[in-house]
C-alpha positions as MATLAB code, in Angstrom:
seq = 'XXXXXXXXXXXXXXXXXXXXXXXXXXXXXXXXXXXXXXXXXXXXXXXXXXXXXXXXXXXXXXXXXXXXXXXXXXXXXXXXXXXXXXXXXXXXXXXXXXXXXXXXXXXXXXXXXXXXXXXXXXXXXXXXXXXXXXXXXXXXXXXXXXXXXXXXXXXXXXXXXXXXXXXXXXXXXXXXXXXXXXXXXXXXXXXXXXXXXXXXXXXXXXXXXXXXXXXXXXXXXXXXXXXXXXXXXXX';
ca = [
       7.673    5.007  -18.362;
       6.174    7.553  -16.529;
       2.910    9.266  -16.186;
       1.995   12.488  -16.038;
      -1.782   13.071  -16.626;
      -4.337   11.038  -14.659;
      -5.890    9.479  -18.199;
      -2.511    8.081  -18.567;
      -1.481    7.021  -15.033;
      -4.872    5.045  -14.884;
      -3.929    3.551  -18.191;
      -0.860    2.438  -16.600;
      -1.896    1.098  -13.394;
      -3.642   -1.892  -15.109;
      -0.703   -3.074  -16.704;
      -0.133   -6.160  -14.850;
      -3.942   -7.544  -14.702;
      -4.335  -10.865  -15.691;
      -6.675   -9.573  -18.574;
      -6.245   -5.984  -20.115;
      -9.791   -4.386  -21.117;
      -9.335   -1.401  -22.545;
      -7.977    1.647  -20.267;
     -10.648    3.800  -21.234;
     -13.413    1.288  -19.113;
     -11.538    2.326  -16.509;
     -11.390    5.831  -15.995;
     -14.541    6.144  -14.343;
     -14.192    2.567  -12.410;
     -14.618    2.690   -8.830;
     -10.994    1.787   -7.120;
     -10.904   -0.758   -4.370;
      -7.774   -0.719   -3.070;
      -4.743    1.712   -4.027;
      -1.701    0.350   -3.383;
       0.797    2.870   -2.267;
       4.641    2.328   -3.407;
       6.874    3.268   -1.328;
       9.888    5.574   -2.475;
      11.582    5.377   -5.871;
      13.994    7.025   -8.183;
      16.134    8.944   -6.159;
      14.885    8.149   -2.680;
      16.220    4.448   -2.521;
      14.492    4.331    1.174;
      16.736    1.268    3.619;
      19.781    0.317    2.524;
      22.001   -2.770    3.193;
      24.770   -2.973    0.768;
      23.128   -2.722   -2.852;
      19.756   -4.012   -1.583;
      17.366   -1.194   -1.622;
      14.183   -0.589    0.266;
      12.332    1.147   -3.040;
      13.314   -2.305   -5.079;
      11.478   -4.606   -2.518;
       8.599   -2.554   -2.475;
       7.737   -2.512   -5.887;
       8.348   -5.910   -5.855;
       6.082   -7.125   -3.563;
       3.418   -3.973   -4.423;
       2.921   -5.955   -7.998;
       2.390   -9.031   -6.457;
      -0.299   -7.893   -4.172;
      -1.621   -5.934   -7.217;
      -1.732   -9.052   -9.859;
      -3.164  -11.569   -6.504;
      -5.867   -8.797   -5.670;
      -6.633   -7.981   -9.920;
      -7.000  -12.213  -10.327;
      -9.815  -12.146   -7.625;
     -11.871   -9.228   -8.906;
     -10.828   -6.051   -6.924;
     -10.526   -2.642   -8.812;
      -6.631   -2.013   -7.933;
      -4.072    0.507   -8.689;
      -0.930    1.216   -7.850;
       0.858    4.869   -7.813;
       4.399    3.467   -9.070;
       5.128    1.411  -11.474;
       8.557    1.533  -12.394;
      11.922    3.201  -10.787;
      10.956    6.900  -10.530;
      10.506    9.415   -7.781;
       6.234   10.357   -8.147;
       7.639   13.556   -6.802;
       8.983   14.429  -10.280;
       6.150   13.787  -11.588;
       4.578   16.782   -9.012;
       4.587   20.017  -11.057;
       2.107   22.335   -9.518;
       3.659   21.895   -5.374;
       6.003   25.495   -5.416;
       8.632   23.947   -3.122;
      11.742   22.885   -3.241;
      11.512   19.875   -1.292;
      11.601   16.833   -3.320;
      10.189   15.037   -0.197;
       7.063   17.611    0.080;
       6.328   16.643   -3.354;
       6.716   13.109   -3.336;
       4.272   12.841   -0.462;
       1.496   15.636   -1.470;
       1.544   13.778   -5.135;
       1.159   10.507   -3.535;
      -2.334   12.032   -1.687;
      -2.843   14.062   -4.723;
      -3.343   10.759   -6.958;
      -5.156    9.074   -3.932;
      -7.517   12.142   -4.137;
      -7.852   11.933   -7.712;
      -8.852    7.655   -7.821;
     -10.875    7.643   -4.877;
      -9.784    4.125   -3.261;
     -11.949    2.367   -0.960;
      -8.667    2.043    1.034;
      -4.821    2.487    0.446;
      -2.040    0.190    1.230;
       1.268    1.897    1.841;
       4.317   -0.575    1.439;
       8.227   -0.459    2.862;
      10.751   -1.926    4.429;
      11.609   -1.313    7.704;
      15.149   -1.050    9.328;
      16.736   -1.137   12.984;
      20.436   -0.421   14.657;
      19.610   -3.446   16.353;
      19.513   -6.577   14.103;
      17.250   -8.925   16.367;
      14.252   -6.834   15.633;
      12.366   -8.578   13.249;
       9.220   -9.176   11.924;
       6.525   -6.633   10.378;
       5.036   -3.679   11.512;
       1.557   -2.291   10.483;
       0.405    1.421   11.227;
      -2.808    3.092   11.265;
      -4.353    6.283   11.086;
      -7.076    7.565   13.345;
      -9.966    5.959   12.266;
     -11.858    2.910   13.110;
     -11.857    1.363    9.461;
      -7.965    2.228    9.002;
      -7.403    0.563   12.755;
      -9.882   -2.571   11.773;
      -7.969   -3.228    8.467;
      -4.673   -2.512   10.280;
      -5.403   -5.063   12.664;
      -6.132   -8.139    9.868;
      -3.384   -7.516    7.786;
      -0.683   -7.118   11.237;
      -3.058  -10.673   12.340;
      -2.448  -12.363    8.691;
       1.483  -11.285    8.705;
       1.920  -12.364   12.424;
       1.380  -16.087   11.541;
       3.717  -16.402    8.476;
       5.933  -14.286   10.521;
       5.358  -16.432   13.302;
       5.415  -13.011   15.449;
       2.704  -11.293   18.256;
       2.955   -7.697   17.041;
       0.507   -5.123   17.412;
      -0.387   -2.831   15.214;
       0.540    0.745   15.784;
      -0.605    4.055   15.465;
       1.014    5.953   12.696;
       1.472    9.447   14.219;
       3.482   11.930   12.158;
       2.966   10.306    9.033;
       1.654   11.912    6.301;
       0.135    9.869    4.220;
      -1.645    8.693    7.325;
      -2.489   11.868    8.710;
      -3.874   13.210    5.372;
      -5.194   10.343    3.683;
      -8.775   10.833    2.768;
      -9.681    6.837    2.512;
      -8.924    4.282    5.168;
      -5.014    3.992    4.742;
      -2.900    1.628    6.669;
       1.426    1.615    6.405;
       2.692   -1.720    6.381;
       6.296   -2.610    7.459;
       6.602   -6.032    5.772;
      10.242   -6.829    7.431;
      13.385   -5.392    8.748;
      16.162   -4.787    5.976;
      18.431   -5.145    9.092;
      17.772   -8.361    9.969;
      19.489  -11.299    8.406;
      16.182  -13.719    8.322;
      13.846  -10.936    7.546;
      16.150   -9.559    4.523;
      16.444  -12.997    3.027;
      12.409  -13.528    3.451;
      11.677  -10.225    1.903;
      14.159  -10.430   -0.790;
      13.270  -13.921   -2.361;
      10.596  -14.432   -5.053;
       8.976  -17.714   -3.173;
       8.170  -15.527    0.358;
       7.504  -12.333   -1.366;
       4.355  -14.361   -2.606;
       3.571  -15.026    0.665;
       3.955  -11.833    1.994;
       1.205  -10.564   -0.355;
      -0.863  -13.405    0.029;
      -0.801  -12.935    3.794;
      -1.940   -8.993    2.701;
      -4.378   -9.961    0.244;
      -6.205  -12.580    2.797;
      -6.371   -9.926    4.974;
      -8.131   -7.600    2.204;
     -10.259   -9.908    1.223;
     -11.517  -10.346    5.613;
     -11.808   -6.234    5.637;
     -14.443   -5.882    2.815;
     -16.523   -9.369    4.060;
     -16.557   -7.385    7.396;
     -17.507   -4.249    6.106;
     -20.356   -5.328    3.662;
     -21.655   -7.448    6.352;
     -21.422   -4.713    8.968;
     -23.206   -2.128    5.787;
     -25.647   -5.091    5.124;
     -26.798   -5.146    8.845;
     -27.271   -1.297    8.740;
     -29.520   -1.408    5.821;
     -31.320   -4.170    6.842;
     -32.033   -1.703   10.078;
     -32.619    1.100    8.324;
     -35.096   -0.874    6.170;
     -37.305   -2.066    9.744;
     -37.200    1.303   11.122;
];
C-alpha cells in the first residue's frame, strides 16, 4: 500500500507497534526517531545474485521500528512496503527518479519533525574481505555523537574497530534538518557479512545493537539539557 498524503503516511507508519491507538492521536505526536529506508521499488540498491540491498533494509528498518515502539519512542518509518517514495513525489518537476526519491525522503522528514533520523543500507565492496559496518555523519555535533554510539554498539557484535565517518556528498546528510546519521549495517559482498545480515536471528541483533545505541543518545542528551537548565536556573 502506499501513501500519498501525510494524514495517511502517519497512519501507516504505526502499523507494526505492539499496540495500535488510533492514527488520529498521532498526527500531532512529537516523532523521536525517523527511521529512513533505504531504496525500494525500482532502485533494488546492492545486488548479489537475487539478494537485494532494498529487501534487507526494510527488513531490519521494522525490527528497529517494533524494538524502539515496545520501549516507548515515537517512531516512524518512510517505507513500508516495496515501492520507490520517489513515486510517491509529485510536486519535484524533474525527471530524475533519483532527485525525487531523495528530496521526498527530506520532504517527509520535514513534514514529521524527528528528533533524529536513521538512514539504513547495505553496503558493498570489489574486494570481499571488507567487512563489517560503516556509520556516517553529517556536520554536526549531535549527528557525530549519535554516529559514534551506534558505530561503538555495532563494533562489538561485529567484533570490528571502525570509525565512524563523515558523510560528505550525501544528501540526506547534507540536507537533513534533524540530527541524521547513515548506517552501513554490513557488506553484501562479503560472504560472513551477507549471511549475518540476511538471517532473521542476527538481523535482531543488528537492531538491537542500533536501538541500545538510541536509547545511550537521548540519556546523554537529556542529561546534558538537564545540566543546562539546572544552570540556567542558578544564573
Amino acid at each position: 500500500m502506499k501513501a500519498i498524503l501525510i494524514t495517511i503516511i502517519i497512519s501507516m507508519l504505526f502499523i507494526l507497534a505492539p499496540s495500535t491507538p488510533s492514527a488520529h492521536t498521532h498526527i500531532n505526536t512529537p516523532i523521536d526517531v525517523l527511521i529512513d529506508v533505504g531504496h525500494g521499488g525500482i532502485d533494488g540498491g546492492a545486488v548479489h545474485g537475487n539478494t537485494l540491498e532494498k529487501n534487507i533494509n526494510l527488513e531490519v528498518a521494522c525490527l528497529l521500528y517494533k524494538q524502539l515502539s515496545m520501549k516507548g519512542y515515537s517512531v516512524a518509518l518512510n517505507r513500508t512496503d516495496d515501492y520507490a517514495l520517489s513515486e510517491e513525489n509529485q510536486w519535484l518537476n524533474t525527471r530524475s527518479r533519483h532527485q525525487k526519491d531523495l528530496a521526498q525522503r527530506k520532504h517527509l522528514a520535514k513534514e514529521l519533525s524527528p528528533k533524529m533520523m536513521i538512514s539504513i543500507h547495505v553496503n558493498t565492496s570489489s574486494n570481499p574481505a571488507d567487512r563489517g559496518s560503516l556509520v556516517l555523519y553529517q556536520k554536526s555535533n549531535q549527528s557525530f555523537m549519535l554516529a559514534d554510539m551506534v558505530q561503538h554498539s555495532l563494533n562489538k557484535l561485529y567484533k570490528t574497530t571502525e570509525l565512524p565517518q563523515p558523510g560528505k556528498g550525501l544528501y540526506l546528510l547534507n540536507h537533513s534538518i534533524c540530527p541524521t546519521i547513515l548506517v552501513e549495517i554490513g557488506f553484501l559482498s562479503n560472504p560472513t557479512d551477507r549471511m549475518y545480515i540476511t538471517t532473521s536471528s542476527q538481523q535482531v541483533q543488528i537492531a538491537n545493537a542500533i536501538s541500545s545505541a538510541v536509547d545511550a543518545y537521548f540519556l546523554l542528551l537529556n542529561q546534558s539539557l538537564s545540566k543546562e537548565a539546572r544552570g540556567t536556573i542558578r544564573d
